Structure formats: structure tokens, C-alpha cells
XYZ file of C-alpha atoms in Angstrom:
393
model
C 215.382 24.092 168.200
C 213.648 26.746 165.909
C 212.621 30.019 167.167
C 209.989 32.346 165.707
C 206.490 32.439 164.208
C 205.659 29.410 162.150
C 202.486 27.430 161.174
C 201.649 24.132 163.136
C 201.970 21.348 160.862
C 199.980 18.997 162.988
C 196.802 21.083 162.211
C 197.395 20.358 158.424
C 198.049 16.478 159.168
C 194.892 16.294 161.203
C 192.880 18.058 158.675
C 193.950 16.004 156.116
C 193.360 12.938 157.978
C 189.592 13.873 158.813
C 189.199 15.087 155.206
C 190.301 11.788 153.457
C 187.853 9.858 155.384
C 185.069 12.052 153.702
C 186.617 12.169 150.532
C 184.471 12.745 147.263
C 186.512 9.927 145.423
C 185.036 6.724 145.585
C 186.592 3.506 144.271
C 185.136 0.808 146.608
C 184.320 -2.471 145.253
C 180.635 -3.103 144.988
C 178.765 -6.507 145.298
C 178.889 -8.178 142.005
C 181.471 -5.895 140.617
C 185.078 -7.510 140.696
C 187.000 -4.370 139.428
C 186.661 -0.592 139.283
C 188.409 0.747 136.021
C 189.123 4.339 134.963
C 188.285 5.716 131.547
C 189.187 9.076 130.196
C 186.806 10.764 127.693
C 186.749 13.765 125.663
C 183.544 15.124 124.345
C 184.175 18.707 122.903
C 186.365 19.130 125.802
C 183.483 18.821 128.159
C 183.932 15.471 130.040
C 187.072 14.982 131.907
C 187.144 11.688 133.581
C 184.650 8.651 134.103
C 184.922 5.851 136.564
C 183.113 2.745 135.600
C 182.491 -0.770 137.183
C 183.642 -3.357 135.071
C 183.703 -7.199 135.684
C 187.362 -7.452 134.658
C 189.735 -6.379 131.689
C 192.190 -7.781 129.367
C 193.095 -4.922 126.826
C 192.744 -1.102 126.130
C 190.164 -0.047 123.415
C 189.782 3.210 121.764
C 186.273 3.846 120.709
C 185.497 7.046 118.589
C 181.856 7.869 117.804
C 181.575 11.326 116.305
C 183.211 13.773 118.823
C 183.203 11.099 121.438
C 186.410 9.624 122.122
C 186.615 6.963 125.050
C 189.699 5.207 126.267
C 188.651 2.307 127.963
C 189.768 -0.847 129.789
C 187.334 -3.685 128.812
C 186.886 -7.360 128.463
C 185.934 -7.633 124.956
C 185.893 -5.254 121.708
C 183.178 -2.310 121.953
C 181.780 -1.983 118.413
C 178.166 -0.697 118.368
C 176.221 2.377 120.043
C 174.440 -0.202 122.019
C 177.977 -0.853 123.644
C 178.323 2.609 124.377
C 174.833 2.763 126.156
C 175.712 -0.433 128.032
C 178.866 1.129 129.257
C 177.091 4.320 130.041
C 174.598 2.203 132.254
C 177.701 1.073 134.305
C 178.781 4.713 134.955
C 179.385 5.302 138.751
C 181.407 8.438 138.882
C 181.285 11.439 136.630
C 183.464 14.541 136.582
C 182.710 17.028 133.925
C 181.320 20.483 133.227
C 177.900 20.007 131.753
C 175.821 17.441 133.035
C 172.888 17.678 130.621
C 175.362 16.743 127.846
C 176.221 13.551 129.406
C 172.676 12.812 129.994
C 171.978 13.147 126.149
C 175.133 10.908 125.603
C 173.686 8.075 127.930
C 170.503 8.137 125.812
C 168.671 5.737 128.318
C 166.839 5.865 131.568
C 169.130 4.138 133.985
C 170.909 7.163 135.097
C 170.104 6.007 138.732
C 173.090 3.903 138.648
C 175.436 7.227 139.180
C 176.835 7.456 142.657
C 179.392 10.124 142.336
C 178.870 13.255 140.622
C 181.072 16.246 140.051
C 180.295 19.718 138.564
C 182.935 21.674 140.377
C 184.472 24.635 138.698
C 181.830 25.751 136.198
C 182.360 29.431 137.071
C 179.913 30.694 134.311
C 178.552 34.044 134.856
C 175.097 32.889 133.506
C 175.146 30.248 135.964
C 173.532 31.767 139.072
C 170.522 29.524 139.717
C 170.855 25.759 140.794
C 168.087 23.594 139.694
C 168.053 20.569 142.075
C 165.485 18.956 139.896
C 168.172 18.163 137.555
C 169.452 15.316 139.708
C 166.154 13.916 140.088
C 166.686 10.758 138.017
C 169.910 9.888 139.988
C 168.089 7.652 142.517
C 171.415 6.327 143.636
C 173.586 9.410 144.015
C 175.666 9.453 147.187
C 178.248 12.130 146.377
C 177.443 15.485 144.635
C 180.299 18.325 144.313
C 178.806 21.689 143.328
C 181.739 23.726 144.779
C 183.593 26.760 143.030
C 180.650 27.925 141.177
C 178.789 31.122 141.108
C 175.468 29.783 142.520
C 173.468 32.436 144.086
C 170.144 30.831 144.404
C 168.172 27.795 143.811
C 164.860 26.389 142.396
C 162.858 23.061 143.083
C 162.108 21.880 146.363
C 162.613 18.230 145.812
C 166.072 17.767 147.164
C 164.836 15.570 149.842
C 164.063 12.942 146.996
C 167.851 12.135 146.998
C 167.511 9.684 149.607
C 170.989 8.066 149.186
C 172.916 11.315 149.282
C 175.591 11.308 151.621
C 178.167 13.896 150.661
C 177.244 17.338 149.610
C 179.775 19.859 148.713
C 178.572 23.471 147.864
C 181.572 25.362 148.916
C 182.780 28.488 147.526
C 179.585 29.750 146.076
C 177.306 32.611 146.677
C 174.284 30.895 148.525
C 172.571 32.886 151.111
C 171.266 31.820 154.552
C 168.229 30.209 152.865
C 170.071 27.230 151.671
C 170.810 25.963 155.094
C 167.009 25.744 156.004
C 166.504 24.054 152.540
C 169.150 21.140 153.009
C 168.021 20.249 156.391
C 165.314 18.340 154.476
C 168.445 15.924 153.120
C 168.629 13.633 156.244
C 170.469 11.011 154.578
C 173.816 13.556 154.695
C 176.784 12.598 156.580
C 179.099 15.439 155.101
C 177.932 18.804 154.148
C 180.533 21.458 153.162
C 179.103 24.997 152.594
C 182.443 26.937 153.220
C 182.938 30.398 151.563
C 179.165 31.477 151.027
C 176.896 34.434 152.094
C 174.986 32.813 155.081
C 174.629 36.024 157.075
C 170.754 35.971 156.820
C 170.516 32.346 157.839
C 167.319 32.308 160.275
C 167.377 29.067 162.577
C 163.911 29.720 163.628
C 162.612 28.677 160.092
C 164.180 25.295 160.211
C 165.192 24.694 163.818
C 168.851 24.991 162.823
C 170.774 21.852 161.736
C 169.275 19.604 164.121
C 167.382 17.411 161.477
C 170.750 16.467 160.161
C 171.447 13.725 162.501
C 173.547 11.602 160.399
C 176.055 14.288 159.881
C 179.636 13.272 160.670
C 181.412 16.070 158.807
C 180.149 19.829 158.905
C 182.213 22.616 157.123
C 180.862 26.150 157.351
C 184.078 28.178 157.430
C 184.058 31.643 156.362
C 180.136 32.077 155.541
C 179.146 35.280 157.395
C 176.941 33.168 159.959
C 175.861 35.517 162.673
C 173.973 33.296 165.016
C 174.687 31.460 168.742
C 176.083 27.829 168.920
C 172.647 27.039 170.381
C 170.708 28.461 167.390
C 172.475 26.284 164.811
C 171.219 23.173 166.769
C 174.236 21.354 167.248
C 173.410 19.589 170.204
C 171.406 16.825 168.131
C 174.499 16.150 165.838
C 175.875 13.428 167.977
C 177.664 11.599 165.179
C 179.866 14.664 164.289
C 183.385 13.859 164.087
C 184.790 17.022 162.335
C 183.152 20.512 162.808
C 184.663 23.692 161.312
C 182.913 26.985 162.103
C 185.991 29.339 161.779
C 185.899 32.725 160.676
C 182.333 33.633 161.210
C 180.386 35.648 163.968
C 179.040 33.062 165.926
C 178.450 33.578 169.539
C 177.720 31.406 172.758
C 179.385 28.610 174.545
C 179.582 24.924 174.146
C 178.683 24.348 177.846
C 175.884 21.993 177.076
C 177.226 20.382 173.900
C 176.792 16.554 173.728
C 179.214 16.132 170.765
C 180.837 12.962 172.250
C 182.108 11.683 169.087
C 183.841 15.083 167.900
C 187.584 14.857 167.151
C 188.202 17.906 165.361
C 186.743 21.462 166.548
C 187.699 24.684 164.832
C 185.688 27.826 166.291
C 188.666 30.376 165.649
C 187.983 33.910 164.770
C 184.331 34.022 166.230
C 182.831 35.369 169.350
C 182.746 32.228 171.697
C 182.626 32.427 175.216
C 182.079 30.528 178.406
C 183.365 27.366 179.953
C 183.945 23.899 178.519
C 183.921 22.120 181.868
C 180.433 20.468 181.247
C 181.052 19.958 177.421
C 180.818 16.190 176.523
C 183.833 16.314 174.155
C 185.763 13.569 175.423
C 186.959 12.248 172.258
C 188.306 15.707 171.102
C 191.879 15.519 169.558
C 192.094 19.197 167.844
C 190.645 22.378 169.364
C 191.227 25.865 167.954
C 189.883 28.825 169.681
C 192.113 31.373 168.827
C 190.835 35.117 168.226
C 187.554 34.813 170.277
C 188.509 37.490 172.913
C 187.824 34.816 175.618
C 188.573 35.774 179.260
C 188.803 33.996 182.657
C 191.481 31.333 183.576
C 192.561 28.254 181.630
C 191.489 26.227 184.767
C 187.968 27.653 184.356
C 187.874 26.810 180.853
C 188.342 23.114 181.317
C 190.924 22.262 178.888
C 192.577 19.423 181.166
C 189.480 17.538 180.807
C 190.495 16.592 177.227
C 192.851 13.704 177.514
C 192.729 12.837 174.047
C 193.952 16.433 172.493
C 196.594 16.312 170.052
C 196.505 20.062 169.130
C 195.185 23.065 171.188
C 195.220 26.641 170.219
C 194.013 29.225 172.523
C 196.136 31.959 171.266
C 195.125 35.516 170.748
C 192.628 35.549 173.697
C 192.633 37.386 176.930
C 193.112 34.450 179.263
C 194.435 35.506 182.721
C 196.063 33.643 185.635
C 198.604 30.834 185.981
C 199.283 27.943 183.533
C 197.600 25.074 185.547
C 199.921 21.939 186.441
C 197.336 19.817 184.893
C 198.273 20.713 181.412
C 201.052 18.153 181.786
C 198.692 15.588 182.145
C 197.867 16.022 178.396
C 200.313 13.245 177.504
C 199.602 12.897 173.821
C 199.583 16.656 172.840
C 201.767 17.610 170.104
C 200.968 21.176 169.788
C 200.002 23.952 172.299
C 199.754 27.506 171.412
C 198.987 30.041 174.420
C 200.622 33.085 172.889
C 199.212 36.639 172.943
C 197.348 36.291 176.124
C 197.466 37.765 179.648
C 198.959 34.785 181.712
C 200.991 35.521 184.608
C 203.104 33.963 187.283
C 206.545 31.946 187.099
C 207.136 30.332 183.905
C 205.685 26.886 184.210
C 207.763 23.651 184.275
C 206.959 21.542 181.085
C 209.252 18.739 181.472
C 206.310 16.341 181.610
C 205.035 17.224 178.150
C 207.010 14.564 176.372
C 204.974 14.404 173.188
C 205.097 18.131 172.443
C 206.562 19.217 169.139
C 205.249 22.551 169.125
C 204.778 25.054 171.941
C 204.305 28.582 171.965
C 204.265 30.712 175.297
C 205.120 34.019 173.708
C 203.417 37.682 174.336
C 202.340 36.815 177.969
C 202.931 38.246 181.179
C 205.111 35.505 182.797
C 207.828 36.361 185.287
C 210.957 35.015 186.702
C 213.898 33.102 184.985
C 213.291 30.258 182.555
C 215.661 27.081 182.919
C 216.216 25.569 179.460
C 217.356 22.321 181.457
C 213.457 21.707 181.750
C 213.393 21.150 178.047
C 215.949 18.172 178.240
C 213.499 15.792 178.418
C 211.182 16.970 175.460
C 213.016 15.007 172.843
C 210.273 15.666 170.178
C 210.305 19.427 170.736
C 210.867 21.164 167.413
C 209.748 24.736 167.858
C 209.630 26.742 171.337
C 208.543 30.239 171.398
C 208.930 32.290 174.540
C 209.551 36.205 174.114
C 208.280 39.704 174.652
C 206.565 40.377 177.838
C 208.836 38.557 180.219
C 209.988 40.567 183.145
C 213.245 39.496 184.967
């Protein structure tokens, strides 16, 4: 059994699982299309990869027209510019650096076929304003990735015309709080990623918060300097949410009246959250992280024992007092429990019923008495157990 501080691997596994479900890579077979093939393109080093839909493939063809070189799995031999246009009309996914160049190469009006567009990682100093009208012709666009750029603002108010858009990634930019009010008009969104932006001036009174995005299943606003309450964010209407990461902000308030019954992943760490979860409708919650919130009161009052589906629970670095409630043993599928760095008191609790736990940290509390390692005998899955510092014998 290992001792000492370590990261909880369950958390990484859980995040990966949830994010895979909402991945920006799509290779699903569409009606009338028997196969999805990947082609690699090089246009002055600009276009990286294109995924196109084909009706079967028999051999690999290399097409060279000027600076355009395309390696394509195709049924026949591509010989003319018209064949290039036909191929472009079939494009469903594009990952490249300059979207306008691809538009010129296409040379036709059927750009509405594009469903997945990635413009991640421009990092051009001159690229500070995002023009949403650029995507206007893409009527079937479902996935748009504009992460890791230097966008600070935007022009055009027609983002709501992207009626098929499901996944939008604007993470790692410099957008201000106004972008949230603007994006609430894209009601088709199921995934919104806005982590690592500068949303401190977000004014929920202008848009009613995020309440209009009723189809959202995945929301990530990590490290975006948000300074409002949970109530002002308008989360109560987001009943389809499964993944919610609001960590490392300045968000206050409680989840007392939350009705997020489909939520599985909730990270509110490094905020100013308070209050009980007793009446929060979070019955499907699997992951809960509330560390570094300065929360007070007892664990019994917090209501953690109501969440029977919890796989990982992190309440470390708070100010919880009192005894560890016996009902914690009823969390029978819990794999990781971190209660370190609180003010918990009383005898060190028996944990022999938590047979699914792999990581358990009780260190830096005010427990008293002796601890019997025989209580760990039945914990066959336990890999990491931390119990140190404030213990008085």
C-alpha cells in the first residue's frame, strides 16, 4: 500500500470517459455513404487533414494540381479539376489553418456539406477579432473548434443561423464576458467549451445566464475568471447536462435548488461555493469535486450520503467539522475519497465496508485515538491510504 500525496487516477479516467462522448472527431457512417476515408492534403503547408465521405475504395491515387497534393483512397482515377470539385463537395471534416483558402479551392457553393471544422491553434497576433459570418455558408456545420487562438472579440450577430451546430470549442482564447450572452442564441448546442478565457465582466442580467441553452450536455468554463453566483448562471434550466466543469473561478452560492438530474460529472473546486446539497437533485452524480471552497459545517449536513452513484468524491482543503458519518460506508461503488485538510474530529472511523475504494485520504484532520490496520483487511482494491499529521494518541 503506497503512502504519500498523489494524484487520483480515477478523476483522469472519468474526465476522459465523459470527454470521449463529446469528442470533436466524427467518423460516423451517414445514410447513403458506405465508408468514411481519410485523405491527407498539403496546400503550401496550410491544410493538414481532410476526412471525406466515399462510396467505397479500391486503390490510392495521388493528385497534384499546382501546389495542391492530395493522397486519396478512391474508386476510380481522378483526372480533372471537376473531379477535385466533386471531391471537395464530399468533404465532411476539415482541419487546417486558413479556412478562406480552402473556400477558394472548393470553388463551388455546396460548402454546406461541411460538418466538422477545426481552426485550432492559429496563434496569429493579428488574429484578434472572430468574424462569425465566415461560417454562414456552412449550413450543416455541427462541430466547430476555434480553441488555442488569440481571439479577443467578435463581429457579426448571426451565429444563431448555425442551426445545426452541436459542439463549439472556444477554449484558450481571450474572449470577454460578452461572448457568453452572444452564444446563448445558438440553442442547438450540446457541447460548449469556453475554458481559459476572460469572462470576469459577464453580466447575466443581459441574457438570463445560460438558461436558453437547454440542449447542453457538456459545459466547460474552467479558469475563466467568472465572478457570479450559480443561480445567476442559469444552470437550473440545463436539465440535459451530464458534464459541468466550473473549477478555478470565483463562483459563489449553492446547489440547493439545482435540478440537474442527469449530471454525472461536477467540478466546482477552487471557488466560493457554500450551502448544503441535501435537496439538490443530483441522483446520477458519479464525480464530485468541491475542494478549496472554504466550506463549513458537517459532512452529514452537506448531504453527501444521498449520492449512491458516486465513484469519486473530493472534499479536501475545506473547513468541515464533526465526525465522519457512518453512512459513507453506504457509498458502495466509491473508488476515491479525499477528506484531507479539514477539521474532522472524533475517533478514526471504521472503513471496512468501503470495499470498492482504491484511494482514501483522511490526513491533516483532528481525529483521535488509535487506528487499527486490521480494518483495512477487507479493502482488497485499496492502493493508496493517507493518514497523518494532526492525529492525537
